[in-house]
Structures are given as structure tokens and as C-alpha cells.
Amino acid sequence: MYELYETKIRLTSSLCDKYGNMKLSSIIERFVDLTDEQTKLWEKYISLNNDNTGICWIINKYDVKIYSLPEYLSEVTLKTYQSRYTRHFCERIFALYDENGELLIRIVSYWSLRDFSAMKIVSVPEEYAQFTYTEGITEKTDKKMAKNPQYTHTDPLYIRSDDFDTNMHVNNARYFSFLYECDDIMDYEKYELSEVLLNFVGGINDKTANTMMYALEDTGEYVKLSQKILCGDSSTAAQIESYWRKK
């Protein structure tokens, strides 16, 4: 009953960066689209109390592992499925494969339901348990995000009008673009992205006065980029920890 959902796409220039690799933000955007498509199929069989249009899924965190980024004009297969169900959240896997079936990217994501009219998290209906798929990827990172990193830089964070989603918060895929805005300490020409841990705390809902704190640490095998995204009122919107391997 649609436990596993997949599609194939050929990469266009709009999905790729200047080096011809698929942008991570483009990958996240397409996976979120798949989530929406699959959820609509599921909701033919269950009720989400859609009388209340204020109830919708929100993303809590991502764990992204990148083995290799697909290139311009290549054909890739995207798969997604619910890998774990609880009454408080659902864990969803995203996986991207090349034409030979080799895994290029694995994403573990955690979702909860929010009632925006009451501004609170609500229980996930038990009916969602039936959609759990147990035959897919099970490996996860052993990395844990540092609790109190020592940030060394603070810069303004510029937000555009088209960065916002229909709920008037910055689209969650946009946060992956912030990884590439630390030019003061990061030489992006020398490194390629290996892993990203991203935790959402709040959300950005204003274009002005947002800032980013960040710091770089050389761990030997990787360099670790720690970032904190702050709203105009100094509240935390998200924390990001990314690992970059030398090219």
C-alpha cells in the first residue's frame, strides 16, 4: 500500500551547481515533494482530521550522508519510505541512486504533526504505523551534534522573498544553502560535502535582521563546520553541523 515510493529524474541545469553537481537544496526539495505525493496516497486510506486545515507535517531534523553527488544530465532514482512510527513523530528515509543502482545519498529525517491553529504538536494517528517499511536502509550516523560549539564568526543572513514556503517560514531546503555562506573561514574549492546534521529549533519568518554564527574545526580526516541560524529576536531557528572531506 505505497510503503515504498520512488521516481526517476534526469538532472537539468537548474538542479545543479556551477560545477555540474546536483545541489543539496535541490535534492531536499525533490524529496519533500515525494513525501507530499506519498502522504496524499496514504490519506486515501486513513483520516488525518483534514477538517482542520491547520494540521500539517513539519520537519524536525535531518541526518544527511553524501557518498557522491550526481552530475548534470545523469538519471537518478529517488526513493522514500517511513522507516519508523511513533505517536510523537515518524522517521522517514530518503535515498538517491545512480543508473547502476549505487547509493549516492542517504537521508534520515524526522517529522511531527503540528496544529498551526493551536500552535502545538499533536499525536500522529496510529493508522500511520501500517505504512512502515522495514526492508530499506537502516544505517545511521554515529556522529552527535556538539551541544555548545564555540562560534568564531557572526554575519548577517540575507533572506529572499522566494525563500519562504506557504506557511510563511523559510523553506527547510533553503537551510542547506546556508552551508555555502561561510567564505571567511571555508575554502569551498578544496573540500566536498560528506555529511550534514541539521536540527530545526524554530523557524525564520522575517526577511530582516537574521544572522548566522559559525566556526570551523579541522578534525584531521574532515573539517567540521558548525553553524547556528538566529532570527531577528536572537532566538535560534536551526543548528547545523557539516563534515567536509578534502578533494
Coordinates of N, CA and C in Angstrom, one line a residue:
M1 N 0.8 -1.2 0.0 CA 0.0 0.0 0.0 C 0.9 1.3 0.0
Y2 N 1.7 1.4 -1.0 CA 2.6 2.5 -1.2 C 3.5 2.7 0.0
E3 N 4.0 1.6 0.6 CA 5.0 1.8 1.7 C 6.3 2.4 1.2
L4 N 6.7 2.0 -0.1 CA 7.9 2.5 -0.7 C 7.4 3.3 -1.9
Y5 N 8.0 4.5 -2.0 CA 7.6 5.4 -3.1 C 8.9 5.8 -3.8
E6 N 8.8 5.8 -5.2 CA 10.1 6.2 -5.9 C 9.7 6.8 -7.3
T7 N 10.7 7.5 -7.8 CA 10.6 8.1 -9.1 C 12.0 8.3 -9.7
K8 N 12.1 8.5 -11.0 CA 13.3 8.7 -11.7 C 13.3 10.1 -12.3
I9 N 14.4 10.8 -12.2 CA 14.5 12.1 -12.9 C 15.9 12.2 -13.6
R10 N 15.9 13.0 -14.6 CA 17.2 13.4 -15.3 C 17.6 14.8 -14.9
L11 N 18.8 15.0 -14.5 CA 19.2 16.2 -13.9 C 19.3 17.3 -14.9
T12 N 18.6 18.4 -14.7 CA 18.7 19.6 -15.6 C 19.7 20.6 -14.9
S13 N 20.0 21.6 -15.7 CA 21.0 22.6 -15.2 C 20.4 23.3 -14.0
S14 N 19.1 23.5 -13.9 CA 18.5 24.3 -12.7 C 18.7 23.5 -11.4
L15 N 18.9 22.2 -11.5 CA 19.1 21.4 -10.3 C 20.5 21.3 -9.9
C16 N 21.5 21.8 -10.7 CA 22.9 21.6 -10.4 C 23.6 22.9 -10.1
D17 N 24.8 22.8 -9.5 CA 25.6 24.0 -9.2 C 26.5 24.3 -10.4
K18 N 27.4 25.3 -10.2 CA 28.2 25.7 -11.2 C 29.3 24.7 -11.6
Y19 N 29.5 23.7 -10.8 CA 30.4 22.6 -11.1 C 29.7 21.4 -11.8
G20 N 28.4 21.5 -12.0 CA 27.7 20.5 -12.6 C 27.2 19.3 -11.7
N21 N 27.3 19.6 -10.4 CA 26.8 18.6 -9.4 C 25.4 19.0 -8.9
M22 N 24.6 18.0 -8.6 CA 23.3 18.3 -8.1 C 23.4 19.0 -6.8
K23 N 22.6 20.1 -6.6 CA 22.7 20.9 -5.4 C 21.9 20.1 -4.3
L24 N 22.5 20.2 -3.1 CA 21.8 19.5 -2.0 C 20.4 20.1 -1.7
S25 N 20.3 21.4 -1.9 CA 19.0 22.0 -1.7 C 18.0 21.5 -2.7
S26 N 18.4 21.2 -3.9 CA 17.6 20.7 -4.9 C 17.1 19.2 -4.6
I27 N 18.0 18.5 -4.0 CA 17.7 17.1 -3.6 C 16.7 17.1 -2.5
I28 N 16.8 18.0 -1.5 CA 15.9 18.1 -0.4 C 14.5 18.6 -0.9
E29 N 14.5 19.5 -1.8 CA 13.2 20.0 -2.4 C 12.5 18.9 -3.1
R30 N 13.2 18.1 -3.8 CA 12.5 17.0 -4.6 C 12.0 15.9 -3.6
F31 N 12.8 15.6 -2.6 CA 12.4 14.6 -1.6 C 11.2 15.1 -0.8
V32 N 11.1 16.3 -0.5 CA 9.9 16.9 0.2 C 8.7 16.7 -0.7
D33 N 8.9 17.0 -2.0 CA 7.8 16.8 -3.0 C 7.3 15.3 -2.9
L34 N 8.3 14.4 -2.9 CA 7.9 13.0 -2.9 C 7.1 12.6 -1.6
T35 N 7.6 13.2 -0.5 CA 6.9 13.0 0.8 C 5.4 13.4 0.7
D36 N 5.2 14.6 0.1 CA 3.8 15.1 -0.1 C 3.0 14.2 -1.0
E37 N 3.6 13.7 -2.1 CA 2.9 12.8 -3.0 C 2.5 11.5 -2.3
Q38 N 3.5 10.9 -1.6 CA 3.2 9.7 -0.9 C 2.1 9.8 0.2
T39 N 2.2 10.9 0.9 CA 1.3 11.2 2.0 C -0.1 11.3 1.5
K40 N -0.3 11.9 0.3 CA -1.6 12.1 -0.3 C -2.2 10.7 -0.7
L41 N -1.3 9.8 -1.1 CA -1.8 8.4 -1.4 C -2.2 7.7 -0.1
W42 N -1.4 7.9 1.0 CA -1.8 7.2 2.2 C -3.1 7.8 2.8
E43 N -3.3 9.0 2.6 CA -4.5 9.6 3.2 C -5.8 9.3 2.4
K44 N -5.7 8.5 1.4 CA -6.9 7.9 0.8 C -7.4 6.7 1.7
Y45 N -6.5 6.2 2.5 CA -6.9 5.1 3.4 C -7.1 5.4 4.8
I46 N -6.6 6.6 5.2 CA -6.8 7.0 6.7 C -7.2 8.4 6.7
S47 N -7.7 8.8 7.9 CA -8.1 10.2 8.2 C -7.1 10.9 9.0
L48 N -6.8 12.1 8.5 CA -5.8 13.0 9.3 C -6.6 14.1 9.9
N49 N -7.9 14.0 10.0 CA -8.8 15.0 10.5 C -8.6 16.3 9.7
N50 N -8.7 16.1 8.4 CA -8.4 17.2 7.5 C -9.5 18.3 7.5
D51 N -10.5 18.1 8.4 CA -11.4 19.2 8.6 C -10.7 20.4 9.1
N52 N -9.6 20.1 9.9 CA -8.8 21.2 10.5 C -7.6 21.4 9.5
T53 N -7.7 22.3 8.7 CA -6.6 22.5 7.7 C -5.4 23.1 8.3
G54 N -5.4 23.4 9.6 CA -4.2 23.9 10.2 C -3.2 22.8 10.6
I55 N -3.6 21.5 10.5 CA -2.7 20.4 10.8 C -1.8 20.0 9.6
C56 N -0.5 20.0 9.8 CA 0.4 19.6 8.7 C 1.7 19.1 9.3
W57 N 2.4 18.4 8.4 CA 3.7 17.8 8.8 C 4.8 18.9 8.9
I58 N 5.7 18.8 9.8 CA 6.8 19.7 9.9 C 8.1 18.8 10.1
I59 N 9.2 19.3 9.6 CA 10.5 18.6 9.7 C 11.2 19.0 11.0
N60 N 11.7 18.1 11.7 CA 12.4 18.4 13.0 C 13.9 18.3 12.8
K61 N 14.4 17.3 12.1 CA 15.8 17.2 11.8 C 16.2 16.3 10.6
Y62 N 17.4 16.6 10.1 CA 17.9 15.8 9.0 C 19.3 15.2 9.4
D63 N 19.5 14.0 8.9 CA 20.9 13.4 9.0 C 21.2 13.0 7.6
V64 N 22.1 13.7 6.9 CA 22.4 13.5 5.5 C 23.8 12.9 5.3
K65 N 23.9 11.8 4.6 CA 25.2 11.2 4.3 C 25.4 11.2 2.8
I66 N 26.5 11.9 2.3 CA 26.7 12.0 0.9 C 27.9 11.2 0.5
Y67 N 27.7 10.2 -0.3 CA 28.8 9.4 -0.8 C 29.3 10.0 -2.1
S68 N 28.4 10.5 -2.9 CA 28.8 11.2 -4.2 C 27.6 11.9 -4.7
L69 N 27.9 13.1 -5.3 CA 26.8 13.9 -5.8 C 26.6 13.6 -7.3
P70 N 25.3 13.3 -7.7 CA 25.1 13.1 -9.1 C 25.4 14.3 -10.0
E71 N 25.7 14.0 -11.3 CA 26.1 15.1 -12.2 C 25.0 15.5 -13.2
Y72 N 25.2 16.6 -13.8 CA 24.3 17.1 -14.8 C 24.0 16.1 -15.9
L73 N 22.8 16.0 -16.2 CA 22.2 15.1 -17.3 C 22.2 13.6 -16.9
S74 N 22.7 13.3 -15.7 CA 22.6 11.9 -15.3 C 21.2 11.6 -14.9
E75 N 20.8 10.3 -15.0 CA 19.5 9.9 -14.5 C 19.6 9.2 -13.1
V76 N 18.8 9.7 -12.2 CA 18.9 9.2 -10.8 C 17.5 8.6 -10.4
T77 N 17.5 7.7 -9.4 CA 16.3 7.2 -8.8 C 16.2 7.7 -7.4
L78 N 15.1 8.3 -7.0 CA 14.8 8.7 -5.7 C 13.8 7.8 -5.0
K79 N 14.1 7.4 -3.8 CA 13.2 6.5 -3.1 C 12.9 7.1 -1.7
T80 N 11.7 6.9 -1.2 CA 11.4 7.4 0.2 C 10.4 6.4 0.8
Y81 N 10.5 6.3 2.1 CA 9.6 5.5 2.9 C 9.7 5.8 4.4
Q82 N 8.6 5.5 5.1 CA 8.6 5.7 6.5 C 9.3 4.5 7.2
S83 N 10.3 4.8 7.9 CA 11.1 3.7 8.5 C 10.8 3.4 9.9
R84 N 10.2 4.4 10.6 CA 9.8 4.1 12.0 C 8.6 5.0 12.3
Y85 N 7.7 4.5 13.1 CA 6.5 5.2 13.5 C 6.4 5.3 15.0
T86 N 6.1 6.4 15.6 CA 5.7 6.6 17.0 C 4.6 7.5 17.0
R87 N 3.9 7.6 18.2 CA 2.8 8.6 18.3 C 3.3 10.0 18.3
H88 N 4.6 10.2 18.5 CA 5.2 11.6 18.6 C 5.8 12.0 17.3
F89 N 6.3 11.1 16.5 CA 7.0 11.5 15.2 C 7.1 10.3 14.3
C90 N 7.4 10.5 13.0 CA 7.7 9.5 12.1 C 9.1 9.7 11.5
E91 N 9.8 8.6 11.4 CA 11.1 8.7 10.8 C 11.0 8.3 9.3
R92 N 11.6 9.1 8.5 CA 11.5 8.8 7.0 C 12.9 8.8 6.4
I93 N 13.1 7.8 5.5 CA 14.3 7.7 4.8 C 14.2 8.2 3.4
F94 N 15.2 8.9 2.9 CA 15.3 9.3 1.5 C 16.6 8.7 1.0
A95 N 16.5 8.1 -0.2 CA 17.7 7.5 -0.8 C 17.8 7.9 -2.3
L96 N 19.0 8.2 -2.7 CA 19.2 8.6 -4.1 C 20.2 7.6 -4.7
Y97 N 19.9 7.0 -5.9 CA 20.7 6.0 -6.5 C 21.1 6.5 -7.9
D98 N 22.3 6.0 -8.4 CA 22.6 6.3 -9.8 C 22.0 5.3 -10.7
E99 N 22.3 5.3 -12.0 CA 21.7 4.5 -13.0 C 22.1 3.0 -12.8
N100 N 23.2 2.7 -12.1 CA 23.6 1.4 -11.8 C 23.1 0.8 -10.5
G101 N 22.3 1.6 -9.8 CA 21.7 1.2 -8.5 C 22.7 1.4 -7.4
E102 N 23.7 2.2 -7.5 CA 24.6 2.5 -6.4 C 24.1 3.7 -5.6
L103 N 24.1 3.5 -4.3 CA 23.6 4.5 -3.4 C 24.5 5.7 -3.4
L104 N 24.0 6.9 -3.7 CA 24.8 8.1 -3.7 C 24.5 9.0 -2.4
I105 N 23.3 9.0 -2.0 CA 22.9 9.9 -0.8 C 21.9 9.1 0.0
R106 N 22.1 9.2 1.3 CA 21.1 8.6 2.3 C 20.7 9.7 3.3
I107 N 19.4 9.9 3.5 CA 19.0 10.9 4.4 C 18.0 10.3 5.3
V108 N 18.2 10.5 6.6 CA 17.3 10.1 7.7 C 16.6 11.4 8.2
S109 N 15.3 11.5 8.1 CA 14.6 12.7 8.5 C 13.5 12.3 9.6
Y110 N 13.2 13.3 10.4 CA 12.2 13.1 11.5 C 11.1 14.2 11.4
W111 N 9.9 13.7 11.4 CA 8.7 14.6 11.1 C 7.7 14.5 12.2
S112 N 7.1 15.6 12.6 CA 6.0 15.6 13.5 C 4.8 16.3 12.9
L113 N 3.6 16.2 13.6 CA 2.4 16.9 13.1 C 2.2 18.1 14.0
R114 N 1.9 19.3 13.4 CA 1.7 20.5 14.1 C 0.3 21.0 13.8
D115 N -0.4 21.4 14.8 CA -1.7 22.1 14.6 C -1.4 23.6 14.7
F116 N -1.3 24.3 13.5 CA -0.9 25.7 13.5 C -2.0 26.6 14.1
S117 N -3.2 26.1 14.1 CA -4.3 27.0 14.7 C -4.1 27.1 16.2
A118 N -3.7 25.9 16.8 CA -3.4 25.9 18.2 C -2.0 26.1 18.6
M119 N -1.1 26.1 17.6 CA 0.4 26.2 17.7 C 0.9 25.2 18.7
K120 N 0.6 23.9 18.4 CA 1.2 22.8 19.2 C 1.3 21.6 18.4
I121 N 2.2 20.7 18.9 CA 2.4 19.4 18.3 C 1.3 18.5 18.7
V122 N 0.8 17.7 17.7 CA -0.3 16.8 18.0 C 0.2 15.3 17.7
S123 N -0.5 14.4 18.2 CA -0.2 13.0 18.1 C -0.3 12.5 16.6
V124 N 0.6 11.7 16.2 CA 0.5 11.1 14.8 C -0.6 9.9 14.9
P125 N -1.6 9.9 14.0 CA -2.6 8.9 14.1 C -2.0 7.5 14.0
E126 N -2.5 6.5 14.8 CA -2.0 5.2 14.8 C -2.0 4.5 13.4
E127 N -2.9 4.9 12.6 CA -3.1 4.3 11.3 C -1.8 4.4 10.4
Y128 N -0.9 5.4 10.8 CA 0.3 5.6 10.0 C 1.3 4.4 10.2
A129 N 1.1 3.7 11.3 CA 2.0 2.5 11.6 C 2.0 1.5 10.5
Q130 N 0.9 1.4 9.8 CA 0.7 0.3 8.7 C 1.6 0.6 7.5
F131 N 2.1 1.9 7.4 CA 2.9 2.2 6.2 C 4.4 2.1 6.5
T132 N 4.8 1.6 7.6 CA 6.2 1.5 7.9 C 6.9 0.4 7.0
Y133 N 8.0 0.8 6.4 CA 8.7 -0.1 5.5 C 10.0 -0.5 6.2
T134 N 10.2 -1.9 6.3 CA 11.3 -2.4 7.2 C 12.4 -3.0 6.4
E135 N 12.4 -2.9 5.0 CA 13.4 -3.6 4.2 C 14.4 -2.7 3.6
G136 N 14.4 -1.4 4.0 CA 15.3 -0.5 3.4 C 16.6 -0.2 4.1
I137 N 17.1 1.0 4.0 CA 18.4 1.3 4.6 C 18.2 1.5 6.1
T138 N 19.1 0.9 6.9 CA 18.9 1.0 8.4 C 20.1 1.8 9.0
E139 N 21.2 1.9 8.2 CA 22.4 2.5 8.8 C 22.2 4.0 9.1
K140 N 22.7 4.5 10.2 CA 22.6 5.9 10.5 C 24.0 6.4 11.0
T141 N 24.1 7.7 11.1 CA 25.4 8.2 11.5 C 25.7 7.9 13.0
D142 N 27.0 7.8 13.3 CA 27.3 7.7 14.8 C 27.8 9.1 15.3
K143 N 27.7 10.1 14.5 CA 28.1 11.4 14.9 C 26.9 12.1 15.7
K144 N 27.3 12.8 16.7 CA 26.4 13.6 17.6 C 26.7 15.0 17.5
M145 N 25.7 15.9 17.3 CA 26.0 17.3 17.2 C 26.5 17.9 18.5
A146 N 27.5 18.7 18.5 CA 28.1 19.3 19.7 C 27.0 20.2 20.4
K147 N 27.0 20.1 21.7 CA 26.0 20.9 22.4 C 26.3 22.4 22.5
N148 N 27.6 22.7 22.7 CA 28.0 24.1 22.9 C 29.2 24.4 22.1
P149 N 29.1 24.5 20.8 CA 30.3 24.8 20.0 C 30.7 26.3 20.2
Q150 N 32.0 26.5 20.0 CA 32.5 27.9 20.2 C 32.5 28.6 18.9
Y151 N 31.6 29.4 18.6 CA 31.5 30.1 17.3 C 32.5 31.3 17.3
T152 N 33.1 31.5 16.1 CA 34.1 32.5 16.0 C 33.7 33.7 15.1
H153 N 32.6 33.5 14.3 CA 32.2 34.5 13.4 C 30.7 34.7 13.5
T154 N 30.2 35.9 13.2 CA 28.8 36.2 13.1 C 28.6 37.2 11.9
D155 N 27.7 36.8 11.0 CA 27.4 37.6 9.8 C 25.9 37.7 9.6
P156 N 25.5 38.8 8.9 CA 24.1 38.9 8.6 C 23.7 37.8 7.6
L157 N 22.5 37.3 7.7 CA 22.0 36.3 6.8 C 20.9 36.9 6.0
Y158 N 21.1 36.9 4.7 CA 20.2 37.6 3.8 C 19.1 36.6 3.3
I159 N 17.9 36.9 3.5 CA 16.7 36.0 3.1 C 15.9 36.7 2.0
R160 N 15.6 36.0 0.9 CA 14.8 36.5 -0.2 C 13.3 36.1 0.0
S161 N 12.5 36.8 -0.7 CA 11.0 36.6 -0.6 C 10.7 35.2 -1.1
D162 N 11.4 34.7 -2.1 CA 11.0 33.3 -2.6 C 11.6 32.2 -1.8
D163 N 12.3 32.5 -0.7 CA 12.8 31.5 0.2 C 11.7 31.0 1.2
F164 N 10.6 31.7 1.2 CA 9.5 31.3 2.1 C 8.6 30.3 1.5
D165 N 8.0 29.4 2.4 CA 7.1 28.4 2.0 C 5.6 29.0 2.2
T166 N 4.6 28.1 2.0 CA 3.2 28.6 2.1 C 2.8 28.9 3.6
N167 N 3.6 28.4 4.5 CA 3.4 28.7 5.9 C 4.1 30.0 6.4
M168 N 4.7 30.7 5.4 CA 5.5 31.9 5.7 C 6.6 31.7 6.6
H169 N 7.3 30.5 6.5 CA 8.6 30.3 7.1 C 9.5 30.0 6.0
V170 N 10.8 30.2 6.3 CA 11.8 29.9 5.3 C 11.8 28.4 5.0
N171 N 11.7 28.0 3.7 CA 11.7 26.6 3.2 C 12.8 25.9 3.8
N172 N 12.6 24.6 4.3 CA 13.6 23.9 5.0 C 14.8 23.6 4.1
A173 N 14.5 23.4 2.8 CA 15.6 23.1 1.8 C 16.6 24.3 1.7
R174 N 16.1 25.5 2.0 CA 16.9 26.7 1.9 C 18.1 26.7 2.9
Y175 N 17.9 26.0 4.1 CA 18.9 26.0 5.1 C 20.2 25.3 4.6
F176 N 20.0 24.4 3.6 CA 21.2 23.7 3.1 C 22.1 24.6 2.2
S177 N 21.5 25.7 1.7 CA 22.2 26.7 1.0 C 23.1 27.5 1.9
F178 N 22.7 27.6 3.2 CA 23.5 28.4 4.2 C 24.9 27.8 4.4
L179 N 25.0 26.5 4.1 CA 26.3 25.8 4.3 C 27.4 26.5 3.4
Y180 N 27.0 27.2 2.4 CA 28.0 27.7 1.4 C 28.1 29.2 1.6
E181 N 27.8 29.7 2.8 CA 27.9 31.2 3.0 C 28.9 31.5 4.1
C182 N 29.9 30.7 4.3 CA 31.0 30.9 5.3 C 32.3 31.1 4.7
D183 N 32.4 32.0 3.7 CA 33.6 32.2 2.9 C 34.8 32.7 3.7
D184 N 34.5 33.4 4.9 CA 35.6 33.9 5.7 C 36.5 32.9 6.2
I185 N 36.0 31.7 6.4 CA 36.8 30.6 7.0 C 36.8 29.3 6.2
M186 N 36.0 29.2 5.2 CA 35.9 28.0 4.5 C 36.3 28.2 3.0
D187 N 37.2 27.3 2.6 CA 37.7 27.3 1.2 C 36.9 26.2 0.4
Y188 N 35.8 26.6 -0.1 CA 34.9 25.5 -0.7 C 35.6 24.8 -1.9
E189 N 36.6 25.5 -2.5 CA 37.2 24.9 -3.7 C 38.0 23.6 -3.3
K190 N 38.4 23.5 -2.0 CA 39.3 22.4 -1.6 C 38.5 21.2 -1.0
Y191 N 37.2 21.4 -0.7 CA 36.5 20.4 0.1 C 35.2 20.0 -0.6
E192 N 34.7 18.8 -0.3 CA 33.4 18.4 -0.8 C 32.6 17.9 0.4
L193 N 31.3 18.1 0.4 CA 30.5 17.8 1.5 C 30.3 16.3 1.7
S194 N 30.4 15.8 2.9 CA 30.3 14.4 3.3 C 29.1 14.1 4.1
E195 N 28.8 14.9 5.1 CA 27.7 14.7 6.0 C 27.2 16.0 6.6
V196 N 25.8 16.0 6.8 CA 25.2 17.2 7.4 C 24.2 16.7 8.5
L197 N 24.3 17.3 9.7 CA 23.3 17.1 10.7 C 22.6 18.5 10.9
L198 N 21.3 18.5 10.7 CA 20.6 19.7 10.8 C 19.4 19.6 11.7
N199 N 19.4 20.4 12.8 CA 18.2 20.3 13.8 C 17.5 21.7 13.7
F200 N 16.2 21.6 13.5 CA 15.3 22.8 13.5 C 14.9 23.0 14.9
V201 N 15.0 24.3 15.4 CA 14.6 24.7 16.7 C 13.3 25.5 16.6
G202 N 13.4 26.5 15.7 CA 12.2 27.4 15.4 C 12.1 27.5 13.9
G203 N 12.0 28.7 13.5 CA 11.9 28.9 12.0 C 12.0 30.4 11.8
I204 N 12.5 30.7 10.6 CA 12.7 32.1 10.2 C 11.4 32.6 9.5
N205 N 10.8 33.6 10.0 CA 9.5 34.1 9.3 C 9.6 35.6 9.0
D206 N 10.8 36.1 9.0 CA 11.0 37.5 8.6 C 12.3 37.7 7.8
K207 N 12.3 38.5 6.8 CA 13.4 38.7 5.9 C 14.6 39.4 6.5
T208 N 14.3 40.2 7.5 CA 15.4 41.1 8.0 C 15.9 40.7 9.4
A209 N 17.1 41.2 9.6 CA 17.8 41.1 11.0 C 18.2 39.6 11.3
N210 N 18.2 38.7 10.4 CA 18.6 37.3 10.7 C 20.1 37.3 10.6
T211 N 20.7 36.4 11.4 CA 22.2 36.3 11.5 C 22.6 34.8 11.5
M212 N 23.9 34.6 11.2 CA 24.5 33.3 11.3 C 25.8 33.3 12.1
M213 N 25.9 32.5 13.1 CA 27.2 32.3 13.8 C 27.8 31.0 13.3
Y214 N 29.1 31.0 13.2 CA 29.8 29.8 12.6 C 31.2 29.7 13.0
A215 N 31.8 28.4 12.9 CA 33.2 28.2 13.3 C 33.6 26.9 12.5
L216 N 34.9 26.9 12.3 CA 35.5 25.7 11.5 C 36.5 25.0 12.4
E217 N 36.5 23.7 12.3 CA 37.4 22.9 13.1 C 38.0 21.8 12.2
D218 N 39.3 21.6 12.2 CA 40.0 20.6 11.5 C 40.1 19.3 12.3
T219 N 39.4 18.3 12.0 CA 39.4 17.0 12.8 C 40.4 16.1 12.2
G220 N 41.2 16.4 11.2 CA 42.2 15.5 10.6 C 41.7 14.9 9.3
E221 N 40.7 14.0 9.5 CA 40.1 13.4 8.3 C 39.1 14.3 7.6
Y222 N 38.4 15.2 8.3 CA 37.5 16.1 7.8 C 37.7 17.5 8.4
V223 N 37.1 18.5 7.9 CA 36.9 19.8 8.6 C 35.4 19.8 9.0
K224 N 35.1 20.3 10.2 CA 33.8 20.4 10.7 C 33.3 21.8 10.7
L225 N 32.2 22.1 10.1 CA 31.6 23.5 10.0 C 30.4 23.5 10.9
S226 N 30.5 24.3 12.0 CA 29.3 24.4 13.0 C 28.7 25.7 12.7
Q227 N 27.3 25.7 12.6 CA 26.6 26.9 12.4 C 25.3 27.0 13.2
K228 N 25.0 28.2 13.6 CA 23.7 28.5 14.3 C 23.0 29.6 13.6
I229 N 21.8 29.4 13.2 CA 21.0 30.4 12.5 C 20.1 31.1 13.5
L230 N 20.2 32.4 13.5 CA 19.4 33.2 14.5 C 18.4 34.1 13.8
C231 N 17.2 34.2 14.4 CA 16.2 35.1 14.0 C 16.5 36.5 14.5
G232 N 15.7 37.5 14.0 CA 15.9 38.9 14.4 C 15.8 39.1 15.9
D233 N 15.0 38.3 16.6 CA 14.9 38.4 18.0 C 15.9 37.6 18.8
S234 N 16.9 37.1 18.1 CA 18.0 36.3 18.7 C 17.7 34.9 19.1
S235 N 16.4 34.5 18.8 CA 16.1 33.1 19.0 C 16.7 32.2 17.9
T236 N 16.9 31.0 18.3 CA 17.6 30.0 17.4 C 16.6 29.4 16.4
A237 N 16.8 29.5 15.1 CA 16.0 28.9 14.1 C 16.5 27.5 13.8
A238 N 17.8 27.3 13.8 CA 18.3 26.0 13.4 C 19.8 25.9 13.8
Q239 N 20.3 24.7 14.0 CA 21.7 24.4 14.2 C 22.1 23.4 13.2
I240 N 23.3 23.6 12.6 CA 23.8 22.8 11.5 C 25.3 22.4 11.9
E241 N 25.6 21.1 11.6 CA 26.9 20.6 11.8 C 27.2 19.8 10.5
S242 N 28.2 20.3 9.7 CA 28.6 19.6 8.5 C 30.0 19.2 8.5
Y243 N 30.3 18.1 7.8 CA 31.6 17.5 7.7 C 32.0 17.5 6.2
W244 N 33.2 18.0 5.9 CA 33.7 18.2 4.6 C 35.0 17.4 4.4
R245 N 35.1 16.6 3.4 CA 36.4 15.8 3.1 C 37.2 16.6 2.1
K246 N 38.5 16.4 2.2 CA 39.4 17.1 1.2 C 39.3 16.4 -0.1
K247 N 39.3 17.2 -1.2 CA 39.1 16.7 -2.6 C 40.4 16.0 -3.0

